[in-house]
Amino acid sequence: VVTNVLPGMQAAFVDIGLHKDAFLYAGDYTANVGDSGDELAAAEDAVDGDHPDGVDDADDADEVPRREPRQPIEDVLRKGQEVLVQVAKEPLGTKGARITSFISLPGRYLVYMPQAHHIGVSRRIHDEAERDRLRAAVRALNPPSGGFIVRTNGEGRGEAEFGADVEFLSRLWAQVRSRYENVKGPAVLHEEGDLTFRVVRDLLSPEVDEFLVDSREVYDKCLRYVEALVPGMAERVKLYESKTPIFEALGIEKEIEKALRRRVWLKSGGYIVIDHTEALVSIDVNTGKYVGKRDFEQTVLKINLEAVGEVVRQIRLRDLGGIIIIDFIDMEVPEHREQVYKQLKKALAEDKARTNVLEISELGLVEMTRKRVRQDLRSLLTVRCPTCAASGVTKSEVTIAGEIFRAVRVQRAESEGREIVVRAHPDVVSYLDGDGREALTKLAASLDIKITVNQTGPQSPREEYQLQVR
């Protein structure tokens, strides 16, 4: 349900049933079922590699007709209007979800786009003859109105597999339309399958040797999904029954812990540092313990090339998105910068998420973007630090002691008490009993008052303190 239309931004806010309204940009809206009674022929720009519904491919931009210019959003949307939309980006931080009316429904081999009228092929399928064959195979099925994109794992498949997907997706879209016409918004019309279903559909392929599951219930569910989607892979699904937790046995627990660290060491002794800000993610490459032998430029090149692999691995592992700045160690030789840049582009080619990388500057900086549609690993697994409020720093003992001294002066001026009891974090008390003792004694003498210092618990917030006048 549209809650607000903003002509100045050419956008609208829509209540989709979450705690925060979703954002609908004018370019992401076309008249939907129920708005005009007809589907508009509009093509989806791309089915991205990080689609929240599990679509793992992107279509070629030159194959997809561009959307026609739209009317001003205030002419096509009004407050209280019900619209059919799909979440394109999950809520991130303080931002609500971003939504689109260009619906895309993923199957195992195809993606169905009801408002489009073209057949595309994943850009990750490079062979032109195979691309032509795949398009012909889908066209031969005489699919219903709408467009289709062949996903990467559709390579080598034929009409039988595609036909099953077309039938399933057409039936699914009919169900979505029916629900839209019979329910009052905001309401969920369709949800993607659970994690188990998405893993079987999107990740279980001939390249997978073994699929381990440590729960009998999930194992049985996996087998049902496999029998329905990829029956030939059933023997690769195995129940893990060891007493050692599966994450511990396979080293996953340690990898998760390392993926949350700020510093990541390289085998050579160098390291990278990953920092998050509101605007971007910065990745800094450092020589660390590695000093090389004789040639400094070769030393720098070696560390930067090694760092490329780890940087890309961490970007994918942590699911970093948005603007990313990589600060490589400065390289004076232009050929070295070009070598590192090409290596970075090559490594990112394996990433399913859409990336855009600018060339390395003379300062060794690389500016790149990676499409982000969900929270990164750190946001999913951590909460704001209650001590530093996610700033990464806390005040020093000296700074807190200075605040206490000023607060004592205020209390003395406002009361007739003869003693002030200070309760503070153990680290602050340790400073006041040590290096700060002389200043504390002078303060007490100048105010003609007794100052007593006591510790709070070690788990108490470091910057908090209390004063009690007696």
CSV table of C-alpha atoms in Angstrom, one decimal:
chain,number,residue,atom,x,y,z
A,1,VAL,CA,0.0,0.0,0.0
A,2,VAL,CA,1.5,3.4,-1.1
A,3,THR,CA,2.0,5.6,2.0
A,4,ASN,CA,3.6,8.6,0.5
A,5,VAL,CA,4.5,9.9,-3.0
A,6,LEU,CA,7.5,12.2,-3.4
A,7,PRO,CA,7.4,14.1,-6.7
A,8,GLY,CA,10.7,15.8,-5.9
A,9,MET,CA,12.5,12.5,-5.6
A,10,GLN,CA,10.4,10.7,-8.2
A,11,ALA,CA,9.9,7.9,-5.6
A,12,ALA,CA,7.3,6.6,-3.3
A,13,PHE,CA,7.2,4.8,0.1
A,14,VAL,CA,5.2,1.6,0.2
A,15,ASP,CA,3.9,-0.3,3.3
A,16,ILE,CA,4.8,-4.0,2.6
A,17,GLY,CA,4.1,-5.2,6.1
A,18,LEU,CA,7.6,-4.6,7.5
A,19,HIS,CA,8.5,-2.2,10.4
A,20,LYS,CA,9.8,0.3,7.9
A,21,ASP,CA,8.2,1.3,4.6
A,22,ALA,CA,9.9,0.2,1.4
A,23,PHE,CA,11.3,2.6,-1.2
A,24,LEU,CA,10.0,2.5,-4.8
A,25,TYR,CA,11.9,4.5,-7.3
A,26,ALA,CA,9.9,5.8,-10.4
A,27,GLY,CA,12.2,3.8,-12.8
A,28,ASP,CA,11.3,0.6,-10.9
A,29,TYR,CA,7.5,1.0,-11.4
A,30,THR,CA,5.2,0.0,-14.1
A,31,ALA,CA,1.4,-0.5,-14.0
A,32,ASN,CA,0.7,-3.9,-12.4
A,33,VAL,CA,-2.0,-6.5,-12.5
A,34,GLY,CA,-5.0,-4.8,-10.9
A,35,ASP,CA,-3.9,-1.3,-11.7
A,36,SER,CA,-4.8,-1.2,-15.3
A,37,GLY,CA,-6.0,-4.8,-15.9
A,38,ASP,CA,-3.3,-5.4,-18.4
A,39,GLU,CA,0.3,-6.4,-18.2
A,40,LEU,CA,2.6,-3.8,-19.7
A,41,ALA,CA,5.3,-5.1,-22.0
A,42,ALA,CA,8.4,-4.0,-20.1
A,43,ALA,CA,11.7,-5.8,-19.9
A,44,GLU,CA,13.7,-6.4,-16.8
A,45,ASP,CA,17.0,-4.7,-17.1
A,46,ALA,CA,18.9,-7.5,-15.4
A,47,VAL,CA,18.6,-10.6,-13.2
A,48,ASP,CA,21.5,-9.9,-10.9
A,49,GLY,CA,23.9,-12.3,-9.3
A,50,ASP,CA,22.9,-11.4,-5.8
A,51,HIS,CA,19.1,-11.3,-6.2
A,52,PRO,CA,17.5,-11.8,-2.8
A,53,ASP,CA,15.4,-14.6,-4.2
A,54,GLY,CA,18.3,-16.6,-5.2
A,55,VAL,CA,18.8,-15.7,-8.8
A,56,ASP,CA,22.5,-16.1,-9.5
A,57,ASP,CA,22.9,-14.8,-13.0
A,58,ALA,CA,22.7,-11.6,-15.0
A,59,ASP,CA,21.5,-11.1,-18.5
A,60,ASP,CA,23.4,-9.2,-21.2
A,61,ALA,CA,22.5,-5.6,-21.2
A,62,ASP,CA,22.5,-5.4,-25.0
A,63,GLU,CA,19.9,-8.2,-25.3
A,64,VAL,CA,17.4,-6.5,-23.0
A,65,PRO,CA,15.2,-3.7,-24.4
A,66,ARG,CA,15.4,-0.6,-22.2
A,67,ARG,CA,12.3,0.5,-20.4
A,68,GLU,CA,10.3,3.1,-22.1
A,69,PRO,CA,10.3,6.6,-20.4
A,70,ARG,CA,7.8,6.7,-17.6
A,71,GLN,CA,5.2,9.2,-16.6
A,72,PRO,CA,6.0,11.3,-13.5
A,73,ILE,CA,5.4,9.1,-10.4
A,74,GLU,CA,2.8,11.5,-9.0
A,75,ASP,CA,0.7,10.8,-12.2
A,76,VAL,CA,0.7,7.0,-11.7
A,77,LEU,CA,0.7,6.5,-8.0
A,78,ARG,CA,-1.4,7.9,-5.2
A,79,LYS,CA,-1.5,7.5,-1.4
A,80,GLY,CA,-3.5,4.4,-0.4
A,81,GLN,CA,-3.1,2.7,-3.8
A,82,GLU,CA,-2.3,-1.0,-3.7
A,83,VAL,CA,0.6,-2.2,-6.0
A,84,LEU,CA,2.2,-5.5,-6.7
A,85,VAL,CA,5.9,-5.3,-5.9
A,86,GLN,CA,8.9,-7.5,-5.2
A,87,VAL,CA,11.7,-6.9,-2.8
A,88,ALA,CA,14.9,-6.1,-4.8
A,89,LYS,CA,17.1,-5.2,-1.9
A,90,GLU,CA,16.6,-6.2,1.7
A,91,PRO,CA,16.5,-3.5,4.5
A,92,LEU,CA,20.0,-2.4,5.2
A,93,GLY,CA,20.8,-0.6,8.4
A,94,THR,CA,18.5,2.3,8.8
A,95,LYS,CA,17.2,2.0,5.2
A,96,GLY,CA,14.0,0.2,4.3
A,97,ALA,CA,13.8,-2.4,1.6
A,98,ARG,CA,14.0,-1.3,-2.0
A,99,ILE,CA,11.2,-2.7,-4.2
A,100,THR,CA,10.3,-3.0,-7.9
A,101,SER,CA,7.2,-3.9,-9.8
A,102,PHE,CA,9.3,-5.7,-12.5
A,103,ILE,CA,8.7,-9.1,-11.1
A,104,SER,CA,11.3,-11.9,-11.7
A,105,LEU,CA,10.6,-15.5,-10.5
A,106,PRO,CA,13.6,-17.9,-10.4
A,107,GLY,CA,13.4,-21.6,-11.3
A,108,ARG,CA,16.2,-24.1,-11.5
A,109,TYR,CA,17.2,-23.3,-15.1
A,110,LEU,CA,15.1,-20.3,-16.0
A,111,VAL,CA,14.0,-17.0,-14.6
A,112,TYR,CA,10.5,-15.8,-15.6
A,113,MET,CA,9.8,-12.1,-16.0
A,114,PRO,CA,6.0,-11.7,-16.6
A,115,GLN,CA,6.3,-8.1,-17.9
A,116,ALA,CA,9.1,-8.8,-20.4
A,117,HIS,CA,8.9,-10.1,-23.9
A,118,HIS,CA,12.3,-11.4,-24.7
A,119,ILE,CA,14.4,-14.5,-24.1
A,120,GLY,CA,17.9,-14.0,-22.7
A,121,VAL,CA,20.9,-16.0,-21.6
A,122,SER,CA,23.1,-15.6,-18.6
A,123,ARG,CA,26.1,-13.5,-19.4
A,124,ARG,CA,28.2,-16.2,-17.7
A,125,ILE,CA,27.6,-18.5,-20.6
A,126,HIS,CA,30.1,-17.2,-23.2
A,127,ASP,CA,29.9,-19.7,-26.1
A,128,GLU,CA,27.8,-18.0,-28.8
A,129,ALA,CA,26.7,-21.2,-30.4
A,130,GLU,CA,25.5,-22.5,-27.0
A,131,ARG,CA,23.7,-19.2,-26.3
A,132,ASP,CA,21.9,-19.4,-29.7
A,133,ARG,CA,20.9,-23.1,-29.0
A,134,LEU,CA,19.5,-22.2,-25.5
A,135,ARG,CA,17.4,-19.3,-26.9
A,136,ALA,CA,16.1,-21.6,-29.6
A,137,ALA,CA,15.3,-24.4,-27.1
A,138,VAL,CA,13.2,-22.0,-25.0
A,139,ARG,CA,11.4,-20.5,-28.0
A,140,ALA,CA,10.5,-24.0,-29.2
A,141,LEU,CA,8.4,-24.4,-26.1
A,142,ASN,CA,6.1,-21.6,-27.2
A,143,PRO,CA,6.1,-20.2,-23.6
A,144,PRO,CA,3.3,-18.0,-22.4
A,145,SER,CA,3.4,-14.3,-22.4
A,146,GLY,CA,6.4,-12.9,-20.5
A,147,GLY,CA,10.1,-13.2,-20.8
A,148,PHE,CA,12.7,-15.8,-19.8
A,149,ILE,CA,16.4,-15.8,-19.0
A,150,VAL,CA,18.4,-19.0,-19.1
A,151,ARG,CA,20.4,-19.3,-15.9
A,152,THR,CA,24.1,-20.4,-15.8
A,153,ASN,CA,23.2,-23.9,-14.7
A,154,GLY,CA,20.9,-24.1,-17.8
A,155,GLU,CA,24.0,-24.6,-20.0
A,156,GLY,CA,23.9,-27.9,-21.7
A,157,ARG,CA,20.2,-28.4,-20.9
A,158,GLY,CA,17.4,-28.9,-23.3
A,159,GLU,CA,13.6,-28.6,-23.9
A,160,ALA,CA,12.7,-31.2,-21.3
A,161,GLU,CA,14.3,-29.4,-18.4
A,162,PHE,CA,13.2,-25.9,-19.6
A,163,GLY,CA,9.7,-27.2,-20.2
A,164,ALA,CA,9.4,-28.2,-16.6
A,165,ASP,CA,10.6,-24.8,-15.4
A,166,VAL,CA,8.2,-23.0,-17.8
A,167,GLU,CA,5.3,-25.0,-16.5
A,168,PHE,CA,6.2,-24.5,-12.8
A,169,LEU,CA,6.9,-20.8,-13.1
A,170,SER,CA,3.8,-20.1,-15.2
A,171,ARG,CA,1.7,-21.8,-12.6
A,172,LEU,CA,3.5,-19.9,-9.8
A,173,TRP,CA,2.8,-16.6,-11.5
A,174,ALA,CA,-0.9,-17.5,-11.9
A,175,GLN,CA,-1.1,-18.1,-8.2
A,176,VAL,CA,0.6,-14.8,-7.4
A,177,ARG,CA,-1.9,-12.9,-9.6
A,178,SER,CA,-4.9,-14.7,-8.1
A,179,ARG,CA,-3.8,-13.9,-4.5
A,180,TYR,CA,-3.2,-10.3,-5.5
A,181,GLU,CA,-6.7,-10.0,-6.8
A,182,ASN,CA,-8.2,-11.6,-3.7
A,183,VAL,CA,-6.3,-10.2,-0.7
A,184,LYS,CA,-6.1,-6.7,0.8
A,185,GLY,CA,-2.6,-5.2,1.2
A,186,PRO,CA,-0.1,-5.1,2.7
A,187,ALA,CA,0.1,-8.9,2.3
A,188,VAL,CA,2.8,-11.5,1.3
A,189,LEU,CA,1.7,-13.1,-2.0
A,190,HIS,CA,4.8,-15.3,-2.5
A,191,GLU,CA,7.9,-16.2,-0.5
A,192,GLU,CA,11.0,-18.0,-1.7
A,193,GLY,CA,11.5,-21.5,-0.4
A,194,ASP,CA,13.5,-22.0,2.7
A,195,LEU,CA,17.3,-22.2,2.8
A,196,THR,CA,17.4,-25.9,2.1
A,197,PHE,CA,15.3,-25.5,-1.0
A,198,ARG,CA,17.4,-22.6,-2.3
A,199,VAL,CA,20.7,-24.6,-1.7
A,200,VAL,CA,19.3,-27.6,-3.6
A,201,ARG,CA,18.0,-25.5,-6.4
A,202,ASP,CA,20.9,-23.1,-6.9
A,203,LEU,CA,24.0,-24.8,-5.6
A,204,LEU,CA,23.7,-28.5,-6.0
A,205,SER,CA,25.3,-29.3,-9.3
A,206,PRO,CA,27.6,-31.9,-10.9
A,207,GLU,CA,30.6,-29.9,-9.6
A,208,VAL,CA,29.5,-30.7,-6.0
A,209,ASP,CA,31.1,-34.0,-4.7
A,210,GLU,CA,29.3,-34.2,-1.4
A,211,PHE,CA,26.4,-32.4,0.3
A,212,LEU,CA,26.6,-33.0,4.1
A,213,VAL,CA,23.6,-32.4,6.4
A,214,ASP,CA,23.8,-32.8,10.2
A,215,SER,CA,20.1,-33.0,10.9
A,216,ARG,CA,17.9,-36.0,10.1
A,217,GLU,CA,14.9,-33.8,9.6
A,218,VAL,CA,16.7,-31.5,7.1
A,219,TYR,CA,18.3,-34.5,5.5
A,220,ASP,CA,14.9,-36.0,4.7
A,221,LYS,CA,13.7,-32.6,3.4
A,222,CYS,CA,16.8,-32.3,1.2
A,223,LEU,CA,16.2,-35.7,-0.3
A,224,ARG,CA,12.6,-34.7,-1.2
A,225,TYR,CA,13.8,-31.5,-2.9
A,226,VAL,CA,16.6,-33.4,-4.7
A,227,GLU,CA,14.2,-36.0,-6.0
A,228,ALA,CA,12.0,-33.3,-7.3
A,229,LEU,CA,14.7,-31.0,-8.8
A,230,VAL,CA,17.8,-33.1,-9.5
A,231,PRO,CA,17.1,-36.8,-8.9
A,232,GLY,CA,20.5,-37.8,-10.3
A,233,MET,CA,22.3,-36.1,-7.4
A,234,ALA,CA,20.5,-37.9,-4.5
A,235,GLU,CA,23.5,-40.2,-3.8
A,236,ARG,CA,25.7,-37.1,-3.1
A,237,VAL,CA,23.4,-36.0,-0.2
A,238,LYS,CA,24.8,-37.6,3.0
A,239,LEU,CA,23.7,-37.5,6.6
A,240,TYR,CA,26.6,-36.3,8.9
A,241,GLU,CA,26.3,-38.4,12.2
A,242,SER,CA,29.7,-37.8,13.9
A,243,LYS,CA,29.6,-36.5,17.6
A,244,THR,CA,31.9,-33.6,16.6
A,245,PRO,CA,29.7,-30.7,15.4
A,246,ILE,CA,30.0,-30.4,11.7
A,247,PHE,CA,31.2,-26.7,11.8
A,248,GLU,CA,34.0,-27.7,14.1
A,249,ALA,CA,34.9,-30.9,12.2
A,250,LEU,CA,35.2,-29.0,8.9
A,251,GLY,CA,36.9,-25.9,10.2
A,252,ILE,CA,33.9,-23.7,9.4
A,253,GLU,CA,33.7,-22.3,13.0
A,254,LYS,CA,37.2,-21.0,12.7
A,255,GLU,CA,36.5,-19.5,9.3
A,256,ILE,CA,33.5,-17.6,10.6
A,257,GLU,CA,35.5,-16.3,13.5
A,258,LYS,CA,38.3,-15.1,11.1
A,259,ALA,CA,35.7,-13.6,8.7
A,260,LEU,CA,34.7,-11.2,11.5
A,261,ARG,CA,38.2,-10.0,12.3
A,262,ARG,CA,39.4,-6.7,11.1
A,263,ARG,CA,42.9,-7.9,10.2
A,264,VAL,CA,43.5,-10.8,7.9
A,265,TRP,CA,47.1,-12.2,7.6
A,266,LEU,CA,48.7,-13.2,4.3
A,267,LYS,CA,50.9,-16.3,4.0
A,268,SER,CA,53.9,-14.0,3.2
A,269,GLY,CA,53.6,-12.2,6.5
A,270,GLY,CA,51.7,-9.2,5.0
A,271,TYR,CA,48.2,-8.5,6.0
A,272,ILE,CA,45.0,-6.6,5.0
A,273,VAL,CA,42.8,-4.5,7.2
A,274,ILE,CA,39.0,-4.2,6.5
A,275,ASP,CA,37.1,-1.3,7.9
A,276,HIS,CA,33.4,-0.4,7.6
A,277,THR,CA,32.1,3.1,7.4
A,278,GLU,CA,28.6,4.5,6.7
A,279,ALA,CA,29.6,5.4,3.2
A,280,LEU,CA,32.0,2.6,2.1
A,281,VAL,CA,34.3,-0.3,3.0
A,282,SER,CA,38.0,0.3,3.0
A,283,ILE,CA,40.6,-2.5,2.6
A,284,ASP,CA,44.2,-1.6,3.4
A,285,VAL,CA,47.1,-3.7,2.2
A,286,ASN,CA,50.3,-3.7,4.4
A,287,THR,CA,53.7,-5.3,4.2
A,288,GLY,CA,53.6,-6.5,7.8
A,289,LYS,CA,56.3,-8.9,8.6
A,290,TYR,CA,57.4,-9.4,5.0
A,291,VAL,CA,60.4,-7.3,4.0
A,292,GLY,CA,61.5,-9.1,0.9
A,293,LYS,CA,65.1,-9.5,-0.2
A,294,ARG,CA,66.7,-6.8,-2.3
A,295,ASP,CA,64.3,-5.2,-4.8
A,296,PHE,CA,61.7,-3.2,-3.0
A,297,GLU,CA,59.4,-2.8,-6.0
A,298,GLN,CA,59.3,-6.6,-6.5
A,299,THR,CA,58.5,-7.0,-2.8
A,300,VAL,CA,55.6,-4.6,-3.1
A,301,LEU,CA,54.4,-6.3,-6.3
A,302,LYS,CA,54.5,-9.7,-4.6
A,303,ILE,CA,52.5,-8.6,-1.6
A,304,ASN,CA,49.9,-6.8,-3.7
A,305,LEU,CA,49.4,-9.8,-6.0
A,306,GLU,CA,49.0,-12.1,-3.0
A,307,ALA,CA,46.6,-9.6,-1.4
A,308,VAL,CA,44.4,-9.6,-4.5
A,309,GLY,CA,43.3,-13.2,-4.0
A,310,GLU,CA,42.6,-12.7,-0.3
A,311,VAL,CA,40.9,-9.4,-0.8
A,312,VAL,CA,38.5,-10.9,-3.4
A,313,ARG,CA,38.0,-14.0,-1.1
A,314,GLN,CA,37.1,-11.7,1.8
A,315,ILE,CA,34.8,-9.6,-0.3
A,316,ARG,CA,32.8,-12.7,-1.3
A,317,LEU,CA,33.0,-14.5,2.0
A,318,ARG,CA,31.8,-11.4,4.0
A,319,ASP,CA,29.4,-10.4,1.2
A,320,LEU,CA,30.7,-6.9,1.1
A,321,GLY,CA,28.8,-4.5,-1.1
A,322,GLY,CA,28.4,-0.9,-2.1
A,323,ILE,CA,31.5,1.3,-2.5
A,324,ILE,CA,34.8,-0.5,-1.7
A,325,ILE,CA,38.1,1.2,-1.7
A,326,ILE,CA,41.3,-1.0,-1.8
A,327,ASP,CA,44.5,0.7,-0.8
A,328,PHE,CA,47.3,-1.3,-2.3
A,329,ILE,CA,50.9,-0.6,-1.3
A,330,ASP,CA,52.2,2.2,-3.6
A,331,MET,CA,53.7,0.9,-6.8
A,332,GLU,CA,56.0,3.3,-8.7
A,333,VAL,CA,56.2,1.0,-11.8
A,334,PRO,CA,53.1,1.5,-14.1
A,335,GLU,CA,53.4,-2.1,-15.4
A,336,HIS,CA,53.1,-3.4,-11.9
A,337,ARG,CA,49.9,-1.4,-11.3
A,338,GLU,CA,48.5,-2.8,-14.5
A,339,GLN,CA,49.5,-6.3,-13.5
A,340,VAL,CA,47.7,-6.0,-10.1
A,341,TYR,CA,44.7,-4.5,-11.8
A,342,LYS,CA,44.3,-7.3,-14.3
A,343,GLN,CA,44.7,-9.9,-11.5
A,344,LEU,CA,42.0,-8.2,-9.6
A,345,LYS,CA,39.6,-8.1,-12.6
A,346,LYS,CA,40.3,-11.8,-13.2
A,347,ALA,CA,39.7,-12.8,-9.6
A,348,LEU,CA,36.4,-10.8,-9.6
A,349,ALA,CA,35.2,-12.5,-12.8
A,350,GLU,CA,34.3,-15.6,-10.7
A,351,ASP,CA,32.0,-13.4,-8.4
A,352,LYS,CA,28.3,-13.8,-9.2
A,353,ALA,CA,27.6,-10.4,-7.8
A,354,ARG,CA,27.8,-7.5,-10.3
A,355,THR,CA,31.0,-5.5,-9.8
A,356,ASN,CA,32.5,-2.4,-11.4
A,357,VAL,CA,36.3,-1.8,-11.0
A,358,LEU,CA,38.2,1.4,-11.8
A,359,GLU,CA,41.9,1.3,-12.6
A,360,ILE,CA,44.5,1.7,-9.9
A,361,SER,CA,45.4,5.3,-9.2
A,362,GLU,CA,49.0,6.5,-8.8
A,363,LEU,CA,48.4,6.4,-5.1
A,364,GLY,CA,47.6,2.7,-5.3
A,365,LEU,CA,43.9,3.1,-4.7
A,366,VAL,CA,41.2,1.0,-6.4
A,367,GLU,CA,37.6,2.3,-6.4
A,368,MET,CA,35.1,-0.4,-7.1
A,369,THR,CA,31.4,-1.2,-6.5
A,370,ARG,CA,29.7,-4.5,-5.7
A,371,LYS,CA,26.0,-4.8,-5.9
A,372,ARG,CA,24.5,-5.1,-2.4
A,373,VAL,CA,21.0,-6.4,-1.8
A,374,ARG,CA,21.3,-7.8,1.7
A,375,GLN,CA,23.2,-7.3,4.9
A,376,ASP,CA,26.9,-8.4,4.9
A,377,LEU,CA,28.2,-11.2,7.2
A,378,ARG,CA,29.3,-8.8,9.9
A,379,SER,CA,25.9,-7.1,10.1
A,380,LEU,CA,24.1,-10.5,10.2
A,381,LEU,CA,26.3,-12.0,13.0
A,382,THR,CA,27.1,-9.1,15.2
A,383,VAL,CA,25.5,-6.2,17.1
A,384,ARG,CA,26.7,-2.8,18.0
A,385,CYS,CA,29.3,-2.8,20.8
A,386,PRO,CA,27.5,-1.5,23.9
A,387,THR,CA,30.8,0.1,25.2
A,388,CYS,CA,31.9,2.1,22.1
A,389,ALA,CA,28.5,2.2,20.3
A,390,ALA,CA,30.2,0.8,17.2
A,391,SER,CA,32.7,3.6,17.0
A,392,GLY,CA,35.7,1.3,17.5
A,393,VAL,CA,37.2,3.5,20.3
A,394,THR,CA,36.5,4.4,23.9
A,395,LYS,CA,37.8,7.3,25.9
A,396,SER,CA,41.2,6.8,27.6
A,397,GLU,CA,41.5,6.6,31.4
A,398,VAL,CA,43.1,10.1,31.4
A,399,THR,CA,40.1,11.6,29.5
A,400,ILE,CA,37.5,9.9,31.8
A,401,ALA,CA,39.5,11.0,34.9
A,402,GLY,CA,39.4,14.6,33.6
A,403,GLU,CA,35.6,14.4,33.2
A,404,ILE,CA,35.3,13.0,36.8
A,405,PHE,CA,37.4,15.9,38.1
A,406,ARG,CA,35.1,18.5,36.4
A,407,ALA,CA,32.0,16.6,37.7
A,408,VAL,CA,33.4,16.7,41.2
A,409,ARG,CA,33.8,20.5,41.0
A,410,VAL,CA,30.2,20.8,39.9
A,411,GLN,CA,28.9,18.6,42.7
A,412,ARG,CA,30.9,20.5,45.3
A,413,ALA,CA,29.5,23.8,44.2
A,414,GLU,CA,25.9,22.5,44.3
A,415,SER,CA,26.0,20.7,47.7
A,416,GLU,CA,27.2,21.1,51.3
A,417,GLY,CA,28.5,17.5,51.6
A,418,ARG,CA,31.9,16.8,53.0
A,419,GLU,CA,32.7,13.7,51.0
A,420,ILE,CA,32.2,12.6,47.4
A,421,VAL,CA,32.3,8.9,46.5
A,422,VAL,CA,33.4,8.2,42.9
A,423,ARG,CA,32.4,4.8,41.4
A,424,ALA,CA,34.2,4.1,38.1
A,425,HIS,CA,35.5,1.3,35.9
A,426,PRO,CA,38.5,-0.7,37.3
A,427,ASP,CA,40.8,0.7,34.6
A,428,VAL,CA,39.9,4.3,35.6
A,429,VAL,CA,40.2,3.6,39.3
A,430,SER,CA,43.7,2.0,38.6
A,431,TYR,CA,44.7,5.3,36.9
A,432,LEU,CA,43.3,7.4,39.8
A,433,ASP,CA,45.2,5.3,42.3
A,434,GLY,CA,48.4,5.5,40.2
A,435,ASP,CA,49.4,8.3,37.8
A,436,GLY,CA,46.3,10.3,38.7
A,437,ARG,CA,46.7,10.1,42.4
A,438,GLU,CA,48.6,13.5,42.8
A,439,ALA,CA,46.0,15.3,40.7
A,440,LEU,CA,43.2,13.7,42.7
A,441,THR,CA,44.8,14.7,46.0
A,442,LYS,CA,45.3,18.3,44.9
A,443,LEU,CA,41.6,18.5,43.7
A,444,ALA,CA,40.4,17.3,47.1
A,445,ALA,CA,42.6,19.8,49.0
A,446,SER,CA,41.5,22.7,46.7
A,447,LEU,CA,37.8,21.9,47.3
A,448,ASP,CA,38.3,21.1,51.0
A,449,ILE,CA,36.5,17.8,50.6
A,450,LYS,CA,37.3,14.1,50.9
A,451,ILE,CA,37.2,12.1,47.6
A,452,THR,CA,36.8,8.3,47.9
A,453,VAL,CA,37.2,6.2,44.8
A,454,ASN,CA,35.6,2.7,44.4
A,455,GLN,CA,35.5,0.2,41.5
A,456,THR,CA,32.4,-0.8,39.6
A,457,GLY,CA,32.3,-4.4,38.1
A,458,PRO,CA,34.7,-5.2,35.3
A,459,GLN,CA,31.8,-5.8,33.0
A,460,SER,CA,30.4,-2.3,33.5
A,461,PRO,CA,30.7,0.2,30.7
A,462,ARG,CA,34.2,1.7,30.7
A,463,GLU,CA,33.1,5.3,30.2
A,464,GLU,CA,30.4,5.4,32.9
A,465,TYR,CA,30.9,6.6,36.4
A,466,GLN,CA,28.7,7.8,39.3
A,467,LEU,CA,29.2,10.4,42.0
A,468,GLN,CA,27.6,10.3,45.4
A,469,VAL,CA,27.7,13.2,47.9
A,470,ARG,CA,27.8,12.5,51.6
